[in-house]
Amino acid sequence: MPRSDEHQNEYCPPSEERLAWLTGFAGSAGVAVVLEQEASIFVDGRYTVQVTEQVDTAAIKPRHLVNEPPEKWLEAVLKPGARLGYDPRLQSMAEVDRLRAACERAGATLVAVSSNPIDAIWTDRPAPPLGSVVLHDVALAGEGVESKLQRLQARLAELKADAVFTNDAHAVAWAFNIRGADVGHTPLPLSFALFPREGQPTLFIDGRKLSNAIRDHLSQIGEVMEPSRLDAVLAQTAKGKTVRLDPSMVVERFAQVIHNAGGVIQKGADPIALLRAVKNEAERAGTRAAHIRDGAAFVRFLHWFAEAVPKGQETEISVAEALESFRSETGVLKDLSFPSISAAGPNAAIPHYRVSTASNLPLTQGFYLIDSGAQYVDGTTDITRTLTVGETTPLMRDRYTRVLKGHIAIARARFPKGASGAQLDSFARRALWDIGTDFDHGTGHGVGSYLSVHEGPQRISKLGTTPLEPGMILSNEPGYYRAGEFGIRIENLVIVEEAEIPGAERPMFAFETITLAPIETAPIEIGLLTADEIAWLDAYHAHVFQTLESLVGRAPRAWLEKATAPIG
Amino acid sequence: MPRSDEHQNEYCPPSEERLAWLTGFAGSAGVAVVLEQEASIFVDGRYTVQVTEQVDTAAIKPRHLVNEPPEKWLEAVLKPGARLGYDPRLQSMAEVDRLRAACERAGATLVAVSSNPIDAIWTDRPAPPLGSVVLHDVALAGEGVESKLQRLQARLAELKADAVFTNDAHAVAWAFNIRGADVGHTPLPLSFALFPREGQPTLFIDGRKLSNAIRDHLSQIGEVMEPSRLDAVLAQTAKGKTVRLDPSMVVERFAQVIHNAGGVIQKGADPIALLRAVKNEAERAGTRAAHIRDGAAFVRFLHWFAEAVPKGQETEISVAEALESFRSETGVLKDLSFPSISAAGPNAAIPHYRVSTASNLPLTQGFYLIDSGAQYVDGTTDITRTLTVGETTPLMRDRYTRVLKGHIAIARARFPKGASGAQLDSFARRALWDIGTDFDHGTGHGVGSYLSVHEGPQRISKLGTTPLEPGMILSNEPGYYRAGEFGIRIENLVIVEEAEIPGAERPMFAFETITLAPIETAPIEIGLLTADEIAWLDAYHAHVFQTLESLVGRAPRAWLEKATAPIG
């Protein structure tokens, strides 16, 4: 039992929280395995404490998802001849391949269940969400559905695929220029779609999410059907045809339907993901506007922070709430783009910390880390700042400055067309490597356009081999974490743009930083920065001030002027 | 018809030069495809000029190996039902997979030939080489054969493989602590070996390469057989067993033998390659000694160069011969480790240029690039210097300094345990990327210990995902190439070592530069170097001088003192 639904969502609706219902564990990632005599739950390093608080560990033993993955454990405990059940609606083709291999090594068999045994006994299971679908304005999308489908079909022709099927609601939202309200933090219309190389696509969505007007609109683009008809249509279409499926995203069940119908499965990256990742001029303009709006709210928050926190009454929860209220005051906030990470002192050493009333620390002395973002109809934001409360130690300032050096190295990077995020990732680490340390996450993830704050295939990570292209949005967020003491992360979003370099000998790209908010200067050890790095920071701050000074109000403006003064 | 033999050698013996015999093309890489009505030869960018000079292009059409690979071309020209023959003794499993897929896409069939049709008509084919095998002194190897086999067998147990088979003569040489004399530049004993997880290995080698003493010695380690018995023994051993084969190295024929015998093929990287890549203390000491010896010869060469070249009579060929003579004067030179790249002016813009009497340029004005190396019984060297003749332009000095910055960035890099060469490669490029240029080869390749100057799996390249481990030897050789004008490359060899960083928070590695020779300082634009970069160069030069001053003779010593003077 994974924590995932048939759309492989990062944020699941309550009706899909089977893992939490079964085990009590409410984290965002995990897998439970229930055998006849024992049960285990596998969670990653973020959740090793939480799992022991939420799960009856006498009945379900917690294990480490990374150090002892379920496949390894199953290989050891499954007896020859054993049959391991799984729900093919909830697990991706790639996950099932791994499970099947583990079973084979143990001499056991992996068996798809025809109905989920949890659903059979979960009597008070909430109904699936029925969030209303809205059109995403083509002025914001920058491209009509017809044009998007033409480009997708041209790509399918190149790939020699007759169709692509997806259960990724982000792909559906992008292709049909729609947004929904089925899950938190991301405006997803939970749905499925089949895109043939020739002819109209089919959208599979619960009709109760569609107004008559929207239904009529969508029916002009393609066929609109209930998800209950998916298997039949998929089987009919797939017969004798080549259907492209992304094994890391498409759940096993649909691969089986296509296979059983005599279709040929072409495994490969979802072509929609790459089309979606490259934002057009309208999307870039939208996200820039969203970042100006969000930056103004963030500056008002920072001004409030500077006034309120020294009074000594603020906590992780109260500060996160204050930030949300400044964003709400924009009047156009759709949602936070993810639950804010509001972390004081040692809590910030946990990169994905999520505050609870039990963990809530007061902001007293040292670093406070706030990683947060917003959804606006024109763009998605994601920003992290590490703020100072009272004094910092030389060690804290050294590490802060090295994280900043890494951030600036990415912000200033120029790279040839064809280069991937994997080729840039180490620039963010070098100043930490120099003194014998590092951070254990990627430098940056892709970001959507009023869609998920985490999207692929673009990323800045040693695993990010997709070439970066102008229009891709990524985060730039190196960090440093010292267990039990403090955590540092500095994050801006960037857009890949063509670089204009006089005398350049080949096409070059660079990042445009779009996040607008001062970077805390108090903990900077200026002696560790090069002249170029100081120049970048001063220029960034000047740009932040010029862009936001008229948008924040008088007192925040005065604070902003000081916060963005040159350090050089 | 590839240019490769059944050992997939970089340097083939004359008996295996089928491609040259068939087409006239004498380059080091290429593929010919002969159809009923037409024939093509595919070569890479190094050879596009040479191929038109050596091949009858009316009969055999030259094509670009990278831009129009044979698989792509075959897919387009093969007619449905066509049968494409290939020699399974000459092509790797991976190559055959690609060819087979291309044939399938064209509706054609790939057919293994039982005997090579060229061999049938090549009436004056030279005999295969019978170079005498010598033992590689265990004092230089640093580990006895028994210990090596134990470690290999432990690795096979981890991999759950019953045996590994290899046609890689480097692997055989390493495992049995032997060297041979069958090909140029690399002391390879052309042979095959089968290593079972339990029991003795079998070495398949022509008995005429073995003295009685060596044969007796090897017979104590394992079975020694003629290669003619390979198929039978392989089939007998493989039945019902799992045999690991490296698809990029093992030729298809042996996979077929194992498959037909009922063996299970485990495809994966050759475990011997990684064991061989990590040099032990004796091997590291040996290669350091070889580099001191080679460095002294190189300094005498540089001193000669400084005196002779301004007289105006030297050419690419005469300079390369001079360098070889200084190496020969050591009295212990076994061979050059590859044909020297001796390139003046525009010839140096071709990264793999090989001088011929037709191309031989005089050394007049500008940059001269010499990339060369030596084989000594204690180590293999590879060094590139870009030397100045007369004046250089500001553009040349700018690019030279940026290549040097890249070289120093790799030399000074510190990186955490687990990091790969892919994570370091961009450090060598950043100063070039900053102005909109790059170089189109990897930054570094692995180097053997009195074995091949090009060995894997370690490399510094965006494709180099093998984690670097202490004891691996690599080249550090960024470059810059300006077609028709000039070329720059600065290359030293380095050893991965544990880094001692006070206060380090995790295990860190760094490179020890082992190549010892001054780096030309005349073209350096000091203003482009940071203080740290200048400090590295001055320290390197001080180390070169201290190590070599007593070994080069009086006049070269005086020259060396000036050449290694601080620039800061």
PDB file of N, CA and C in Angstrom, chain A residues 165-212:
ATOM      1  N   PHE A 165      -1.027   8.098 -23.574  1.00  0.00           N
ATOM      2  CA  PHE A 165      -2.038   8.125 -22.525  1.00  0.00           C
ATOM      3  C   PHE A 165      -1.393   8.624 -21.247  1.00  0.00           C
ATOM      4  N   THR A 166      -2.145   9.419 -20.472  1.00  0.00           N
ATOM      5  CA  THR A 166      -1.598   9.896 -19.212  1.00  0.00           C
ATOM      6  C   THR A 166      -2.641   9.911 -18.109  1.00  0.00           C
ATOM      7  N   ASN A 167      -2.212   9.541 -16.898  1.00  0.00           N
ATOM      8  CA  ASN A 167      -3.044   9.747 -15.717  1.00  0.00           C
ATOM      9  C   ASN A 167      -2.531  10.926 -14.887  1.00  0.00           C
ATOM     10  N   ASP A 168      -1.628  11.703 -15.498  1.00  0.00           N
ATOM     11  CA  ASP A 168      -1.045  12.859 -14.813  1.00  0.00           C
ATOM     12  C   ASP A 168      -1.976  14.058 -15.011  1.00  0.00           C
ATOM     13  N   ALA A 169      -2.619  14.490 -13.952  1.00  0.00           N
ATOM     14  CA  ALA A 169      -3.578  15.591 -14.074  1.00  0.00           C
ATOM     15  C   ALA A 169      -2.901  16.904 -14.463  1.00  0.00           C
ATOM     16  N   HIS A 170      -1.593  17.032 -14.178  1.00  0.00           N
ATOM     17  CA  HIS A 170      -0.874  18.236 -14.628  1.00  0.00           C
ATOM     18  C   HIS A 170      -0.846  18.279 -16.152  1.00  0.00           C
ATOM     19  N   ALA A 171      -0.633  17.120 -16.769  1.00  0.00           N
ATOM     20  CA  ALA A 171      -0.568  17.054 -18.230  1.00  0.00           C
ATOM     21  C   ALA A 171      -1.925  17.412 -18.831  1.00  0.00           C
ATOM     22  N   VAL A 172      -2.996  16.896 -18.209  1.00  0.00           N
ATOM     23  CA  VAL A 172      -4.343  17.197 -18.688  1.00  0.00           C
ATOM     24  C   VAL A 172      -4.611  18.699 -18.564  1.00  0.00           C
ATOM     25  N   ALA A 173      -4.267  19.255 -17.408  1.00  0.00           N
ATOM     26  CA  ALA A 173      -4.512  20.682 -17.170  1.00  0.00           C
ATOM     27  C   ALA A 173      -3.793  21.530 -18.211  1.00  0.00           C
ATOM     28  N   TRP A 174      -2.540  21.180 -18.497  1.00  0.00           N
ATOM     29  CA  TRP A 174      -1.765  21.950 -19.475  1.00  0.00           C
ATOM     30  C   TRP A 174      -2.367  21.810 -20.865  1.00  0.00           C
ATOM     31  N   ALA A 175      -2.653  20.581 -21.273  1.00  0.00           N
ATOM     32  CA  ALA A 175      -3.061  20.348 -22.660  1.00  0.00           C
ATOM     33  C   ALA A 175      -4.410  20.992 -22.969  1.00  0.00           C
ATOM     34  N   PHE A 176      -5.341  20.946 -22.003  1.00  0.00           N
ATOM     35  CA  PHE A 176      -6.687  21.460 -22.252  1.00  0.00           C
ATOM     36  C   PHE A 176      -6.876  22.895 -21.744  1.00  0.00           C
ATOM     37  N   ASN A 177      -5.816  23.494 -21.227  1.00  0.00           N
ATOM     38  CA  ASN A 177      -5.929  24.846 -20.662  1.00  0.00           C
ATOM     39  C   ASN A 177      -7.062  24.930 -19.631  1.00  0.00           C
ATOM     40  N   ILE A 178      -7.055  23.970 -18.703  1.00  0.00           N
ATOM     41  CA  ILE A 178      -8.020  24.007 -17.612  1.00  0.00           C
ATOM     42  C   ILE A 178      -7.301  23.904 -16.279  1.00  0.00           C
ATOM     43  N   ARG A 179      -7.989  24.305 -15.227  1.00  0.00           N
ATOM     44  CA  ARG A 179      -7.488  24.112 -13.879  1.00  0.00           C
ATOM     45  C   ARG A 179      -8.643  23.577 -13.035  1.00  0.00           C
ATOM     46  N   GLY A 180      -8.326  22.942 -11.902  1.00  0.00           N
ATOM     47  CA  GLY A 180      -9.354  22.341 -11.073  1.00  0.00           C
ATOM     48  C   GLY A 180      -9.160  22.674  -9.612  1.00  0.00           C
ATOM     49  N   ALA A 181      -9.841  21.934  -8.763  1.00  0.00           N
ATOM     50  CA  ALA A 181      -9.797  22.243  -7.326  1.00  0.00           C
ATOM     51  C   ALA A 181      -9.966  20.951  -6.531  1.00  0.00           C
ATOM     52  N   ASP A 182      -9.283  19.907  -6.964  1.00  0.00           N
ATOM     53  CA  ASP A 182      -9.494  18.596  -6.337  1.00  0.00           C
ATOM     54  C   ASP A 182      -8.527  18.289  -5.204  1.00  0.00           C
ATOM     55  N   VAL A 183      -7.373  18.945  -5.197  1.00  0.00           N
ATOM     56  CA  VAL A 183      -6.393  18.684  -4.138  1.00  0.00           C
ATOM     57  C   VAL A 183      -5.859  20.015  -3.620  1.00  0.00           C
ATOM     58  N   GLY A 184      -5.182  19.965  -2.501  1.00  0.00           N
ATOM     59  CA  GLY A 184      -4.614  21.176  -1.935  1.00  0.00           C
ATOM     60  C   GLY A 184      -3.383  21.619  -2.708  1.00  0.00           C
ATOM     61  N   HIS A 185      -3.117  22.906  -2.701  1.00  0.00           N
ATOM     62  CA  HIS A 185      -1.858  23.502  -3.154  1.00  0.00           C
ATOM     63  C   HIS A 185      -1.631  23.508  -4.660  1.00  0.00           C
ATOM     64  N   THR A 186      -2.317  22.681  -5.399  1.00  0.00           N
ATOM     65  CA  THR A 186      -2.120  22.610  -6.851  1.00  0.00           C
ATOM     66  C   THR A 186      -3.492  22.584  -7.516  1.00  0.00           C
ATOM     67  N   PRO A 187      -3.739  23.451  -8.493  1.00  0.00           N
ATOM     68  CA  PRO A 187      -5.083  23.554  -9.085  1.00  0.00           C
ATOM     69  C   PRO A 187      -5.354  22.447 -10.106  1.00  0.00           C
ATOM     70  N   LEU A 188      -5.377  21.219  -9.621  1.00  0.00           N
ATOM     71  CA  LEU A 188      -5.483  20.073 -10.524  1.00  0.00           C
ATOM     72  C   LEU A 188      -6.925  19.641 -10.726  1.00  0.00           C
ATOM     73  N   PRO A 189      -7.309  19.377 -11.964  1.00  0.00           N
ATOM     74  CA  PRO A 189      -8.571  18.691 -12.238  1.00  0.00           C
ATOM     75  C   PRO A 189      -8.260  17.192 -12.363  1.00  0.00           C
ATOM     76  N   LEU A 190      -8.531  16.405 -11.350  1.00  0.00           N
ATOM     77  CA  LEU A 190      -8.149  14.987 -11.411  1.00  0.00           C
ATOM     78  C   LEU A 190      -8.882  14.341 -12.581  1.00  0.00           C
ATOM     79  N   SER A 191      -8.124  13.757 -13.473  1.00  0.00           N
ATOM     80  CA  SER A 191      -8.680  13.288 -14.742  1.00  0.00           C
ATOM     81  C   SER A 191      -7.597  12.526 -15.498  1.00  0.00           C
ATOM     82  N   PHE A 192      -7.986  11.987 -16.641  1.00  0.00           N
ATOM     83  CA  PHE A 192      -7.096  11.192 -17.484  1.00  0.00           C
ATOM     84  C   PHE A 192      -7.280  11.680 -18.913  1.00  0.00           C
ATOM     85  N   ALA A 193      -6.310  11.408 -19.767  1.00  0.00           N
ATOM     86  CA  ALA A 193      -6.515  11.786 -21.167  1.00  0.00           C
ATOM     87  C   ALA A 193      -5.734  10.880 -22.100  1.00  0.00           C
ATOM     88  N   LEU A 194      -6.308  10.695 -23.265  1.00  0.00           N
ATOM     89  CA  LEU A 194      -5.700   9.909 -24.338  1.00  0.00           C
ATOM     90  C   LEU A 194      -5.557  10.824 -25.546  1.00  0.00           C
ATOM     91  N   PHE A 195      -4.313  10.966 -26.006  1.00  0.00           N
ATOM     92  CA  PHE A 195      -4.035  11.844 -27.135  1.00  0.00           C
ATOM     93  C   PHE A 195      -3.558  11.001 -28.317  1.00  0.00           C
ATOM     94  N   PRO A 196      -4.385  10.838 -29.329  1.00  0.00           N
ATOM     95  CA  PRO A 196      -3.925  10.093 -30.510  1.00  0.00           C
ATOM     96  C   PRO A 196      -3.075  10.989 -31.402  1.00  0.00           C
ATOM     97  N   ARG A 197      -2.252  10.357 -32.233  1.00  0.00           N
ATOM     98  CA  ARG A 197      -1.405  11.137 -33.142  1.00  0.00           C
ATOM     99  C   ARG A 197      -2.260  11.837 -34.194  1.00  0.00           C
ATOM    100  N   GLU A 198      -3.376  11.211 -34.498  1.00  0.00           N
ATOM    101  CA  GLU A 198      -4.304  11.839 -35.442  1.00  0.00           C
ATOM    102  C   GLU A 198      -5.686  11.871 -34.823  1.00  0.00           C
ATOM    103  N   GLY A 199      -6.389  12.975 -35.024  1.00  0.00           N
ATOM    104  CA  GLY A 199      -7.748  13.068 -34.515  1.00  0.00           C
ATOM    105  C   GLY A 199      -7.802  13.686 -33.135  1.00  0.00           C
ATOM    106  N   GLN A 200      -9.001  13.665 -32.558  1.00  0.00           N
ATOM    107  CA  GLN A 200      -9.250  14.392 -31.314  1.00  0.00           C
ATOM    108  C   GLN A 200      -8.838  13.601 -30.079  1.00  0.00           C
ATOM    109  N   PRO A 201      -8.424  14.301 -29.050  1.00  0.00           N
ATOM    110  CA  PRO A 201      -8.126  13.625 -27.783  1.00  0.00           C
ATOM    111  C   PRO A 201      -9.416  13.284 -27.028  1.00  0.00           C
ATOM    112  N   THR A 202      -9.269  12.404 -26.054  1.00  0.00           N
ATOM    113  CA  THR A 202     -10.389  12.090 -25.171  1.00  0.00           C
ATOM    114  C   THR A 202     -10.005  12.441 -23.740  1.00  0.00           C
ATOM    115  N   LEU A 203     -10.887  13.195 -23.102  1.00  0.00           N
ATOM    116  CA  LEU A 203     -10.697  13.605 -21.707  1.00  0.00           C
ATOM    117  C   LEU A 203     -11.640  12.782 -20.848  1.00  0.00           C
ATOM    118  N   PHE A 204     -11.090  12.091 -19.843  1.00  0.00           N
ATOM    119  CA  PHE A 204     -11.902  11.276 -18.946  1.00  0.00           C
ATOM    120  C   PHE A 204     -11.994  12.000 -17.604  1.00  0.00           C
ATOM    121  N   ILE A 205     -13.165  12.500 -17.280  1.00  0.00           N
ATOM    122  CA  ILE A 205     -13.325  13.303 -16.070  1.00  0.00           C
ATOM    123  C   ILE A 205     -14.753  13.169 -15.571  1.00  0.00           C
ATOM    124  N   ASP A 206     -14.901  13.177 -14.254  1.00  0.00           N
ATOM    125  CA  ASP A 206     -16.233  13.120 -13.649  1.00  0.00           C
ATOM    126  C   ASP A 206     -17.027  14.343 -14.122  1.00  0.00           C
ATOM    127  N   GLY A 207     -18.172  14.094 -14.753  1.00  0.00           N
ATOM    128  CA  GLY A 207     -18.947  15.179 -15.350  1.00  0.00           C
ATOM    129  C   GLY A 207     -19.425  16.200 -14.337  1.00  0.00           C
ATOM    130  N   ARG A 208     -19.498  15.814 -13.071  1.00  0.00           N
ATOM    131  CA  ARG A 208     -19.983  16.756 -12.061  1.00  0.00           C
ATOM    132  C   ARG A 208     -19.001  17.882 -11.787  1.00  0.00           C
ATOM    133  N   LYS A 209     -17.771  17.763 -12.318  1.00  0.00           N
ATOM    134  CA  LYS A 209     -16.803  18.852 -12.158  1.00  0.00           C
ATOM    135  C   LYS A 209     -16.967  19.924 -13.234  1.00  0.00           C
ATOM    136  N   LEU A 210     -17.843  19.661 -14.211  1.00  0.00           N
ATOM    137  CA  LEU A 210     -17.934  20.538 -15.379  1.00  0.00           C
ATOM    138  C   LEU A 210     -19.262  21.282 -15.410  1.00  0.00           C
ATOM    139  N   SER A 211     -19.200  22.578 -15.550  1.00  0.00           N
ATOM    140  CA  SER A 211     -20.418  23.343 -15.848  1.00  0.00           C
ATOM    141  C   SER A 211     -20.818  23.032 -17.286  1.00  0.00           C
ATOM    142  N   ASN A 212     -22.040  23.393 -17.640  1.00  0.00           N
ATOM    143  CA  ASN A 212     -22.469  23.155 -19.018  1.00  0.00           C
ATOM    144  C   ASN A 212     -21.591  23.915 -20.002  1.00  0.00           C
TER     145      ASN A 212
END
